[in-house]
CSV table of N, CA and C in Angstrom, one decimal:
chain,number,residue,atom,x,y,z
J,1,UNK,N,-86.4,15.7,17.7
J,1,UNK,CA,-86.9,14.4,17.4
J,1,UNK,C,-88.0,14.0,18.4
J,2,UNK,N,-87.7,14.2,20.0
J,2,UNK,CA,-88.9,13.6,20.8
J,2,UNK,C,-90.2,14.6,20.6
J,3,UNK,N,-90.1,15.4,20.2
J,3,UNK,CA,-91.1,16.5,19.7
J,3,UNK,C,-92.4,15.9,18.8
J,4,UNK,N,-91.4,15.4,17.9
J,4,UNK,CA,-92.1,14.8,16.5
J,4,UNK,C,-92.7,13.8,17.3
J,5,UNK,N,-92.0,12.8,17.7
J,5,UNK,CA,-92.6,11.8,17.7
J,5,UNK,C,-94.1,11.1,19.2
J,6,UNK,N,-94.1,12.1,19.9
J,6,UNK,CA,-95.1,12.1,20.8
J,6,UNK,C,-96.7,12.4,20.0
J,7,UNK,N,-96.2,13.5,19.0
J,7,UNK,CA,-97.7,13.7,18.1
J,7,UNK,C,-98.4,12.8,17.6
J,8,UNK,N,-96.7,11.7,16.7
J,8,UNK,CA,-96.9,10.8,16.0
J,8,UNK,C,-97.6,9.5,16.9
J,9,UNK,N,-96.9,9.1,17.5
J,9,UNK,CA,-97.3,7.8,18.6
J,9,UNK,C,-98.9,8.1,18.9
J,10,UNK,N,-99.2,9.5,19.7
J,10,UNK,CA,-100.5,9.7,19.3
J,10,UNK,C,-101.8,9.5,18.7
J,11,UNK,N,-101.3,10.1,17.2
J,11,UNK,CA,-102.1,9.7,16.1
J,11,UNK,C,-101.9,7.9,15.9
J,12,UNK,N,-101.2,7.9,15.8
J,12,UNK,CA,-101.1,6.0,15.6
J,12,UNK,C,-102.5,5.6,16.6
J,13,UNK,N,-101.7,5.8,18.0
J,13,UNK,CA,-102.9,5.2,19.5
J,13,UNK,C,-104.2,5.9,19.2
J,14,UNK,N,-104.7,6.8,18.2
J,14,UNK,CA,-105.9,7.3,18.2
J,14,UNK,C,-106.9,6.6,16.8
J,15,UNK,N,-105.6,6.2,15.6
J,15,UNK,CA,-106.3,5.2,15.0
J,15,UNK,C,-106.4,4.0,15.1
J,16,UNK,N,-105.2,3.4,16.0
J,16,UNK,CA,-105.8,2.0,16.3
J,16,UNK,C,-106.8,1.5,17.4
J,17,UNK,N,-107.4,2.8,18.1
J,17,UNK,CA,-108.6,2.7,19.1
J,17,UNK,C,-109.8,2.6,17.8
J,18,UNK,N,-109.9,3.4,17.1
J,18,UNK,CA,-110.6,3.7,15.8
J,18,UNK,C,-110.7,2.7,15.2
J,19,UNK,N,-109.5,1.8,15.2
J,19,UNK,CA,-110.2,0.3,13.9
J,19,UNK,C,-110.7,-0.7,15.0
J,20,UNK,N,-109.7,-0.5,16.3
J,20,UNK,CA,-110.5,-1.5,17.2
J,20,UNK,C,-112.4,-1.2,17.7
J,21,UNK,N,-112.8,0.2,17.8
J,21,UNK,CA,-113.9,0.0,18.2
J,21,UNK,C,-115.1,-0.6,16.7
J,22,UNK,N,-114.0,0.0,15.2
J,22,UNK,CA,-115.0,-0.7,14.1
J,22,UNK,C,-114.9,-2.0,14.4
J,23,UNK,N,-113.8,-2.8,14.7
J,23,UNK,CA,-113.7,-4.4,15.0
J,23,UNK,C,-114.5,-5.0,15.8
J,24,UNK,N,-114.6,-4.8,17.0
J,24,UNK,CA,-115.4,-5.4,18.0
J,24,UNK,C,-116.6,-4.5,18.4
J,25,UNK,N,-117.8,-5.0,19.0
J,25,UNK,CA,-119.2,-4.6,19.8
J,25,UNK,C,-119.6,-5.8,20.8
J,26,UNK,N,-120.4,-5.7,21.3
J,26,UNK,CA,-121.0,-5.9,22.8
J,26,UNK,C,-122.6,-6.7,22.1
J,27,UNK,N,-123.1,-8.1,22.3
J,27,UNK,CA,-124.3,-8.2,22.3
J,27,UNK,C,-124.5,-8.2,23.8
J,28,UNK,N,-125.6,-7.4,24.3
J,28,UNK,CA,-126.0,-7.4,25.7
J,28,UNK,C,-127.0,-8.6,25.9
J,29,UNK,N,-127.4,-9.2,27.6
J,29,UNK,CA,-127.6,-10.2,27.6
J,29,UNK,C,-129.7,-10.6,27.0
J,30,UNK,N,-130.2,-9.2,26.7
J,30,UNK,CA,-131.5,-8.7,26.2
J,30,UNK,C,-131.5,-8.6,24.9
J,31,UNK,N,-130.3,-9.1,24.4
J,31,UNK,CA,-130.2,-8.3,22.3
J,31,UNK,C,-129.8,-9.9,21.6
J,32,UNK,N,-130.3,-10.1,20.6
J,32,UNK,CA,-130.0,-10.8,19.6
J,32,UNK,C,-129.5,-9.7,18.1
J,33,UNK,N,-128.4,-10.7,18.0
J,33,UNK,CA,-127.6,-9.4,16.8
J,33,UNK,C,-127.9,-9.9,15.2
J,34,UNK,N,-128.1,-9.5,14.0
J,34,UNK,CA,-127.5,-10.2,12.7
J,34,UNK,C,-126.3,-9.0,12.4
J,35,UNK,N,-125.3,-10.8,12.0
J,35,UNK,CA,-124.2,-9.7,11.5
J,35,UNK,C,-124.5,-9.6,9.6
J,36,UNK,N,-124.5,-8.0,9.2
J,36,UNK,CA,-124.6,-7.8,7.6
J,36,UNK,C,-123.4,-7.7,7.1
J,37,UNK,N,-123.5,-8.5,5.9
J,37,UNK,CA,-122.1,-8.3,5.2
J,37,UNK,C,-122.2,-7.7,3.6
J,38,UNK,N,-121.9,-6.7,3.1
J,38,UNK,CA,-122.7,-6.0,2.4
J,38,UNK,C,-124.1,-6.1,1.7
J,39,UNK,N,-124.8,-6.3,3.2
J,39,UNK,CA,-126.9,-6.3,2.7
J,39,UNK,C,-126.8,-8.2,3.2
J,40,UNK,N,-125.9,-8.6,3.3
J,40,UNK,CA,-126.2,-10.2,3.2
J,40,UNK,C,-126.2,-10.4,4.5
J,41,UNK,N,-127.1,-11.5,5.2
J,41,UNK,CA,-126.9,-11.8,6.6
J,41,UNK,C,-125.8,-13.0,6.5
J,42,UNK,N,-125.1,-12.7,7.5
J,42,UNK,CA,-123.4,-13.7,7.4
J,42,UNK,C,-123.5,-14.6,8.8
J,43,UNK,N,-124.1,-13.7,9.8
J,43,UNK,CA,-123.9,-14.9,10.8
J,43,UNK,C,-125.1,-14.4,11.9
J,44,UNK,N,-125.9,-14.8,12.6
J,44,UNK,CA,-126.6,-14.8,13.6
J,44,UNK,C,-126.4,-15.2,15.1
J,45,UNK,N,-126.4,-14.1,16.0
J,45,UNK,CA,-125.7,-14.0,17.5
J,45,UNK,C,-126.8,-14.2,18.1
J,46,UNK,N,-126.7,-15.4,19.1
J,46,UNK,CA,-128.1,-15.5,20.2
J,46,UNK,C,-127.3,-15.2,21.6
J,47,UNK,N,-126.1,-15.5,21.7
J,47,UNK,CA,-125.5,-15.3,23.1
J,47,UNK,C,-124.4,-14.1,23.3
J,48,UNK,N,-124.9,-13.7,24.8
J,48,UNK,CA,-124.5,-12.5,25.0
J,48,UNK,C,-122.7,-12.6,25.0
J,49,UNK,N,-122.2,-11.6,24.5
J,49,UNK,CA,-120.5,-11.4,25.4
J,49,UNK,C,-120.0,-10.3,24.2
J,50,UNK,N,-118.4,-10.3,23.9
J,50,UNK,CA,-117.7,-9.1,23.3
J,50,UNK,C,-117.7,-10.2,21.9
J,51,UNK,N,-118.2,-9.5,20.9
J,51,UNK,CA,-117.8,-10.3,19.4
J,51,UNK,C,-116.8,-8.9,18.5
J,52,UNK,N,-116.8,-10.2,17.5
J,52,UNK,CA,-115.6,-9.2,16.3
J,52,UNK,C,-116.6,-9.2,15.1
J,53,UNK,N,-116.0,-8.1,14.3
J,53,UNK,CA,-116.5,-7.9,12.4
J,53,UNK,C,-115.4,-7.6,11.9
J,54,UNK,N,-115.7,-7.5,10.6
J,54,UNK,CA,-114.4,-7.1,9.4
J,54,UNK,C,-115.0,-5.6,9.5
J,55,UNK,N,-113.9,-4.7,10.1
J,55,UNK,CA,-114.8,-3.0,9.5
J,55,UNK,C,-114.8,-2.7,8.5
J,56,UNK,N,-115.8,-2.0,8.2
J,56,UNK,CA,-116.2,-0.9,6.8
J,56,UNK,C,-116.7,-2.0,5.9
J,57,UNK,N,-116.6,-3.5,6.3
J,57,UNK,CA,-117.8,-4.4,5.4
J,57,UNK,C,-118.3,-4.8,6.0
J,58,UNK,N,-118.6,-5.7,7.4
J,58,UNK,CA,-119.7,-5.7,8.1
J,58,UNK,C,-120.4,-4.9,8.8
J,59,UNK,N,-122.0,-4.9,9.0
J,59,UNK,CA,-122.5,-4.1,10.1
J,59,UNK,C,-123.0,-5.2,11.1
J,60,UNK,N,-123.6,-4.4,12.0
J,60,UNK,CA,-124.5,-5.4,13.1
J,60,UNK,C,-125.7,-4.6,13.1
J,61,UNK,N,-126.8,-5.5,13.5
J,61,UNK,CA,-128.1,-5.0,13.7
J,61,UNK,C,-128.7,-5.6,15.1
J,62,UNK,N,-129.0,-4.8,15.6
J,62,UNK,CA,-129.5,-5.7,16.9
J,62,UNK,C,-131.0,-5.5,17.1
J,63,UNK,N,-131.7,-6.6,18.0
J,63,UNK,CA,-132.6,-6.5,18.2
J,63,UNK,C,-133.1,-6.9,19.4
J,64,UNK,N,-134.3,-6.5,20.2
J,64,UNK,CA,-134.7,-7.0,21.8
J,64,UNK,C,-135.3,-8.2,22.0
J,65,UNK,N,-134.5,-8.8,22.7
J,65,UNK,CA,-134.9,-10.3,23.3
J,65,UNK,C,-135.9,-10.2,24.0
J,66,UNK,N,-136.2,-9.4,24.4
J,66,UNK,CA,-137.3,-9.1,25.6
J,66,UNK,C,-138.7,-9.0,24.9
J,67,UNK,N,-140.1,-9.2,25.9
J,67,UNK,CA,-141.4,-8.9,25.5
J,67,UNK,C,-141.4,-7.8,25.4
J,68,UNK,N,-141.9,-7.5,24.2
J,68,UNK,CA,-142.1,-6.1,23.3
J,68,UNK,C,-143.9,-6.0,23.3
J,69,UNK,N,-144.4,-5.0,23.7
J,69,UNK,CA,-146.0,-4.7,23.7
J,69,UNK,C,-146.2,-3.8,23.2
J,70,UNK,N,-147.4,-3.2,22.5
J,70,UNK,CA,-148.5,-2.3,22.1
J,70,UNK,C,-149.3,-2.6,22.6
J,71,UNK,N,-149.8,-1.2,22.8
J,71,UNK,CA,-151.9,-1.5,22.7
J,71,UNK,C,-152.5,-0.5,21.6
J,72,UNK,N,-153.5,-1.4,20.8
J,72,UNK,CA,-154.1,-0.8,20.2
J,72,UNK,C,-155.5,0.2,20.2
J,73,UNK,N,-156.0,1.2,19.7
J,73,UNK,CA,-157.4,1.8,19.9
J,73,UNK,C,-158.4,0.9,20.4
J,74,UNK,N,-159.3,1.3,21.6
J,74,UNK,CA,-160.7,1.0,21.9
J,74,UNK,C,-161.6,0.5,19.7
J,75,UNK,N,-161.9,-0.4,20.3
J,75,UNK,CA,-162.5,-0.8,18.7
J,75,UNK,C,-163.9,-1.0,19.2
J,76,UNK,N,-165.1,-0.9,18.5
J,76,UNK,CA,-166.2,-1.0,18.5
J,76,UNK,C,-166.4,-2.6,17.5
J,77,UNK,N,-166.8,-3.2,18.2
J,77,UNK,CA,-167.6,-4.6,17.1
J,77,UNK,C,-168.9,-5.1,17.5
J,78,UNK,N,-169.8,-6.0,16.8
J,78,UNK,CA,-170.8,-6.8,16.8
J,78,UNK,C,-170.3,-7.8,16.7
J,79,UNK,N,-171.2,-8.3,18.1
J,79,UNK,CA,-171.3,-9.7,18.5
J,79,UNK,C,-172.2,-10.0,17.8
J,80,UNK,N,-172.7,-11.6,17.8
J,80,UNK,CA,-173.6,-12.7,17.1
J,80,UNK,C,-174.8,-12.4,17.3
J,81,UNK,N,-175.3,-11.4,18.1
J,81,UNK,CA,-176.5,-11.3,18.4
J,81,UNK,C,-177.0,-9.6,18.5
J,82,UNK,N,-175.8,-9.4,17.2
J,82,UNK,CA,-176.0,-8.0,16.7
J,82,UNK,C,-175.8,-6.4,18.0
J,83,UNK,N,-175.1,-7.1,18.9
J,83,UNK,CA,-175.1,-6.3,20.2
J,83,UNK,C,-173.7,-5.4,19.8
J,84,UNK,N,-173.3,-4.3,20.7
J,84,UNK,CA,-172.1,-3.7,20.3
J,84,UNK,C,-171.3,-3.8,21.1
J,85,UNK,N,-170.0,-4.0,21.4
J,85,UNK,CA,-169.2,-4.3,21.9
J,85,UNK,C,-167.7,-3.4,21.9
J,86,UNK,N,-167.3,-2.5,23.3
J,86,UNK,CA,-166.2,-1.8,22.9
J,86,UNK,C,-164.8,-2.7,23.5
J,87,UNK,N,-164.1,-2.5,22.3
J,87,UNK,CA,-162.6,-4.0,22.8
J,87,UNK,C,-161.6,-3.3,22.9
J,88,UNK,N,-160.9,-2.8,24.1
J,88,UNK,CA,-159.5,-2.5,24.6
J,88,UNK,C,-158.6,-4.0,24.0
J,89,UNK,N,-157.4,-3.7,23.1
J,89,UNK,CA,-156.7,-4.5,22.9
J,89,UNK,C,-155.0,-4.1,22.9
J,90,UNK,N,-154.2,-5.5,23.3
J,90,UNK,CA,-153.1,-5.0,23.6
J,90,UNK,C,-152.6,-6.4,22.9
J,91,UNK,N,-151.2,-5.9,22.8
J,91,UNK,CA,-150.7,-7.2,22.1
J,91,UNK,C,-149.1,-7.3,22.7
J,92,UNK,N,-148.6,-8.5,23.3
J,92,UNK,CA,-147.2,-8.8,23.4
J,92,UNK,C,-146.5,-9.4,22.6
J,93,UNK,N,-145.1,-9.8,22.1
J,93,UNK,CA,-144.8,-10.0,21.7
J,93,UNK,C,-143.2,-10.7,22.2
J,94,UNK,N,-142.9,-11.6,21.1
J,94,UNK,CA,-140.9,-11.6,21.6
J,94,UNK,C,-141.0,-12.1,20.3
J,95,UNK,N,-139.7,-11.8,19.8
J,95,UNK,CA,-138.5,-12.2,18.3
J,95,UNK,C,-138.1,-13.1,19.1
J,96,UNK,N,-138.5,-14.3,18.6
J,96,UNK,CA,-138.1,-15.5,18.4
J,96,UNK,C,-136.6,-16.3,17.3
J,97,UNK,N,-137.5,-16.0,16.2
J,97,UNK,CA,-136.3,-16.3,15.0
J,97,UNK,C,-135.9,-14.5,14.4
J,98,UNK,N,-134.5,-14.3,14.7
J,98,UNK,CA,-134.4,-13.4,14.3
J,98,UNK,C,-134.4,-12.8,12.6
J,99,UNK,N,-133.6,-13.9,11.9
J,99,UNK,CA,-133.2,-13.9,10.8
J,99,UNK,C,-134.5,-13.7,10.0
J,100,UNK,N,-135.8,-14.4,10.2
J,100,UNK,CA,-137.2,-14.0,9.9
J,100,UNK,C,-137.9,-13.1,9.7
J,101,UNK,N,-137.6,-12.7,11.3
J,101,UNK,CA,-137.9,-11.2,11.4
J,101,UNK,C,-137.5,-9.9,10.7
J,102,UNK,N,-136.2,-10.3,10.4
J,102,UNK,CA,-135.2,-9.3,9.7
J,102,UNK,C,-135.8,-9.6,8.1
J,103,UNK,N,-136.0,-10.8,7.7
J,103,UNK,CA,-136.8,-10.7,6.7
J,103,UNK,C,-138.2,-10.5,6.1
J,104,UNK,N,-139.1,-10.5,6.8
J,104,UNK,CA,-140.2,-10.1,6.7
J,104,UNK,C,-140.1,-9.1,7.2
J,105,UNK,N,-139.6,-8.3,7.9
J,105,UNK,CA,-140.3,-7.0,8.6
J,105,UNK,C,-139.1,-6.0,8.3
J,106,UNK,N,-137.9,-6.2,8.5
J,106,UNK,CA,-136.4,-5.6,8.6
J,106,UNK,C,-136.0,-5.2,9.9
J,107,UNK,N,-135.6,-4.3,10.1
J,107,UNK,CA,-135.7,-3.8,11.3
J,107,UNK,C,-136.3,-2.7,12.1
J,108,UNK,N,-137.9,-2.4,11.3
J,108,UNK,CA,-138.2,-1.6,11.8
J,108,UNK,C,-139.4,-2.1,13.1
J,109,UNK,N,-139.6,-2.0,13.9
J,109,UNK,CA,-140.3,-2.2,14.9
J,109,UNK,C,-141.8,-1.6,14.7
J,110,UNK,N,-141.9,-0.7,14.2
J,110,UNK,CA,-143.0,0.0,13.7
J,110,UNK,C,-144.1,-0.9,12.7
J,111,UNK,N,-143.1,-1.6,11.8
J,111,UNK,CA,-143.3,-2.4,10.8
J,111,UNK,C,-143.8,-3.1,11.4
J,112,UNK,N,-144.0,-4.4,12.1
J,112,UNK,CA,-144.4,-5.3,12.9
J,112,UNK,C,-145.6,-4.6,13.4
J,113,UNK,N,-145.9,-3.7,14.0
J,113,UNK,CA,-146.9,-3.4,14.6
J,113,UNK,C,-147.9,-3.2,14.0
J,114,UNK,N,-147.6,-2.6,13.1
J,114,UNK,CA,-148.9,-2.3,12.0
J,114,UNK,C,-149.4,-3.4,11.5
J,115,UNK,N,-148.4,-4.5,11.0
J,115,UNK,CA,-148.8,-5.9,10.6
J,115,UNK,C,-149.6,-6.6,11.4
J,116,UNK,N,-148.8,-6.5,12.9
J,116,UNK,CA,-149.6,-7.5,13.7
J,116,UNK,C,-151.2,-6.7,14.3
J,117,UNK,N,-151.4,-5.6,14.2
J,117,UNK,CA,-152.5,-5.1,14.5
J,117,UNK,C,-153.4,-5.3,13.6
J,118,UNK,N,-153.0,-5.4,12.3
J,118,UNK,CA,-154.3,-5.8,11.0
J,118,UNK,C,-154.5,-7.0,11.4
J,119,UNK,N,-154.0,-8.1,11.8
J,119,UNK,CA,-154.2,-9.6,12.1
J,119,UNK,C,-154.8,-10.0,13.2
J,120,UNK,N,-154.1,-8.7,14.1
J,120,UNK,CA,-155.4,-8.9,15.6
J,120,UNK,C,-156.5,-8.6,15.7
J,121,UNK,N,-156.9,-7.5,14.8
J,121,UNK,CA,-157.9,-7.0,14.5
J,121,UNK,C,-158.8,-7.7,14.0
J,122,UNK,N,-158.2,-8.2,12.6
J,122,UNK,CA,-158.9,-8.9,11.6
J,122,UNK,C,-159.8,-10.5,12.5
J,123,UNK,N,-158.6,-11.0,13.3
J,123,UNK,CA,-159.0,-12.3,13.9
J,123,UNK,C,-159.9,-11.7,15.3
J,124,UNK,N,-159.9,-11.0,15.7
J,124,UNK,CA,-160.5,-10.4,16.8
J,124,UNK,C,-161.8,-10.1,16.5
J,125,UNK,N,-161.9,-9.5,15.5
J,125,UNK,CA,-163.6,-9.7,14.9
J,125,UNK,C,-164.2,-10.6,14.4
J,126,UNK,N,-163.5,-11.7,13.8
J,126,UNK,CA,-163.6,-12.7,13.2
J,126,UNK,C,-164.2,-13.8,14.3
J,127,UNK,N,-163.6,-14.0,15.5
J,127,UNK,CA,-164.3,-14.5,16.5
J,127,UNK,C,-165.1,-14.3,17.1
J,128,UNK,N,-165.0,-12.7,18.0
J,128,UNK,CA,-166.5,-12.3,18.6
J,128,UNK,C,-167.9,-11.8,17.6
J,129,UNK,N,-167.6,-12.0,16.4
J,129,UNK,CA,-168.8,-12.3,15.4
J,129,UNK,C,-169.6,-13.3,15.7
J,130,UNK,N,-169.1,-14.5,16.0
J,130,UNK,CA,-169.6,-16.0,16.0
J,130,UNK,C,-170.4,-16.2,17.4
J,131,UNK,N,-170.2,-15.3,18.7
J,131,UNK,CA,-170.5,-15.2,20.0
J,131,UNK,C,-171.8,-14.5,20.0
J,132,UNK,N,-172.6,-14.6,20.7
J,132,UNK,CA,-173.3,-13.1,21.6
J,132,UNK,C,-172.5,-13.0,22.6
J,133,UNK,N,-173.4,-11.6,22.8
J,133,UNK,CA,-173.2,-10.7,23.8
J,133,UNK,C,-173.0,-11.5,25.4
J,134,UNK,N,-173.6,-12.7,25.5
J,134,UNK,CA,-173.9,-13.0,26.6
J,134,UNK,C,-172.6,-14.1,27.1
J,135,UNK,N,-172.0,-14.5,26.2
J,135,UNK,CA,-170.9,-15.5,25.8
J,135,UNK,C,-169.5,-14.6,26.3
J,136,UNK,N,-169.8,-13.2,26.0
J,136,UNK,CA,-168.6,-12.6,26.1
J,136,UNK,C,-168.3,-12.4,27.9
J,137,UNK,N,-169.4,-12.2,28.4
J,137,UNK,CA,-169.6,-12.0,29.9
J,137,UNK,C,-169.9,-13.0,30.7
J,138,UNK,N,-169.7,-13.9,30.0
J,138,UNK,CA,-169.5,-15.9,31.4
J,138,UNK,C,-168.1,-16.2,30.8
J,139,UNK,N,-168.2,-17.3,31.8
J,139,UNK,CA,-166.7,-17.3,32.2
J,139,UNK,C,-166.3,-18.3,30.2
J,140,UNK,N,-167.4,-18.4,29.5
J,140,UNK,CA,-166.9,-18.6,28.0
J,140,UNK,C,-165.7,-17.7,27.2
J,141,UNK,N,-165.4,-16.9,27.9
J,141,UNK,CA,-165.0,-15.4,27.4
J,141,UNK,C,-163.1,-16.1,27.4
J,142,UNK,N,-162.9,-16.7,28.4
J,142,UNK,CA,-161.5,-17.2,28.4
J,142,UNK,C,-161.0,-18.0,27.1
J,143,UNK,N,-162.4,-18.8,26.8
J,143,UNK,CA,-161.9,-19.8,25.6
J,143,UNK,C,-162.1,-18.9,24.4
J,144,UNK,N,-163.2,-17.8,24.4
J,144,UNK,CA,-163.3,-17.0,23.7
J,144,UNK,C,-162.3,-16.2,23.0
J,145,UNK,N,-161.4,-15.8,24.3
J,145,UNK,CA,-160.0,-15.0,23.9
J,145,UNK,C,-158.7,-16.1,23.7
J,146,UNK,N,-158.7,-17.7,24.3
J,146,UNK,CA,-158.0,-18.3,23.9
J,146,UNK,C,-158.0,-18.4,22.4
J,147,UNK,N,-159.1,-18.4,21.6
J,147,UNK,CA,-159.3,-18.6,20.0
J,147,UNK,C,-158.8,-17.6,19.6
J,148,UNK,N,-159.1,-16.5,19.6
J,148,UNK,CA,-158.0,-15.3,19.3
J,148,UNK,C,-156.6,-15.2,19.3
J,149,UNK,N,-156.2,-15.4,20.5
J,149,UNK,CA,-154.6,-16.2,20.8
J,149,UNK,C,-154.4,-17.0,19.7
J,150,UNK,N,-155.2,-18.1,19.5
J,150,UNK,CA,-154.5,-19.3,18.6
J,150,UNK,C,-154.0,-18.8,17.0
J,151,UNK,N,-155.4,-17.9,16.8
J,151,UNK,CA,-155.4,-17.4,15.5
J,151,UNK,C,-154.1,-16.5,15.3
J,152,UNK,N,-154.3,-15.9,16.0
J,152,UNK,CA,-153.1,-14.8,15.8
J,152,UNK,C,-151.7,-14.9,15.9
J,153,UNK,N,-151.5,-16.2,17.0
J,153,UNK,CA,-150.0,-16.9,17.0
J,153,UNK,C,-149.4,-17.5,15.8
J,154,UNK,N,-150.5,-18.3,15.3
J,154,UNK,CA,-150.5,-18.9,13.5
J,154,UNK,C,-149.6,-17.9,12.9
J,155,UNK,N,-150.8,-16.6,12.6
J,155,UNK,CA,-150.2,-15.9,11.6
J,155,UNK,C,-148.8,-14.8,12.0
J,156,UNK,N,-148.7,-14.8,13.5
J,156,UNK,CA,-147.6,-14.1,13.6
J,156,UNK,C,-146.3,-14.9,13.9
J,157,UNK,N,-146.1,-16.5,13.3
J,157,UNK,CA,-144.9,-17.2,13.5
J,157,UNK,C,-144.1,-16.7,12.0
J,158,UNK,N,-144.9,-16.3,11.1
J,158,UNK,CA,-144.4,-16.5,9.7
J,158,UNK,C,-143.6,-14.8,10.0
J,159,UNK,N,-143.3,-14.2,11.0
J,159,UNK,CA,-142.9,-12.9,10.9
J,159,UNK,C,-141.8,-13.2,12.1
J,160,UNK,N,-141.4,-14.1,12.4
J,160,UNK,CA,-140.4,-14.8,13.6
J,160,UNK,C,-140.8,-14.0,14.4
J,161,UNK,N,-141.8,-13.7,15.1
J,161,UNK,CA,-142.5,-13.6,16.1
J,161,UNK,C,-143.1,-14.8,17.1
J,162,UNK,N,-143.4,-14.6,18.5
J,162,UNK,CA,-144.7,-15.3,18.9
J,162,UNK,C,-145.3,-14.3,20.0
């Protein structure tokens, strides 16, 4: 009988480690989580500590609280005075609203980039079009790139970004 039941007790202690690690996860104090409830967002975690799910129907998705950056290719453009211009560009970011982000973009990180690069781009030419050459190199160049900033923050709130 004690034979039997050491295997048994075992197995028991090895699946109730099993449903407890599907039950509970960890948001760290850098992560914002959505909990999914089959495909449906059920609840949104901003603060860190140990939470619970229902297993095998909820998941969790997490995401970085933190400034997240790229930089994009050297770009060639024309200024207002038909001059050429080579633009080292870089872009920071943070997830702001998560639930946004998870909707516009999902959870791919990649996704976001590609987005926000067509918009930096797009507004980054859009402005040093309107300048010369000579605008870019006095100290105009600060309000110059503030306009850029403004444009680009616009269109990257609608992706719970800023």
């Amino acid at each position: 009988m004690k034979k039997i039941a050491l295997p048994f007790f075992v197995v028991i202690g090895v699946g109730l480690l099993m449903l407890l690690s599907g039950i509970l996860f960890t948001v760290m104090q850098t992560e914002r989580a959505l909990v999914l409830q089959f495909g449906k967002v059920v609840k949104q975690i901003k603060e860190p500590g140990l939470k619970w799910k229902t297993p095998f129907v909820q998941d969790v998705i997490f995401f970085d609280n933190r400034l997240l950056h790229f930089n994009l290719p050297a770009l060639e453009v024309n200024a207002a005075d038909q001059k050429r211009l080579v633009v080292d560009l870089f872009v920071r970011y943070r997830i702001t609203n998560v639930l946004t982000f998870y909707k516009t973009v999902g959870q791919n990180v990649r996704g976001v980039e590609n987005r926000l690069s067509g918009i930096v781009l797009d507004n980054m030419q859009e402005v040093i079009a309107r300048f010369p050459l000579a605008d870019m190199l006095s100290p105009k160049r600060s309000s110059i790139m503030e306009k850029i900033h403004k444009k680009v923050h616009l269109a990257a709130t609608r992706f719970g970004i800023e």
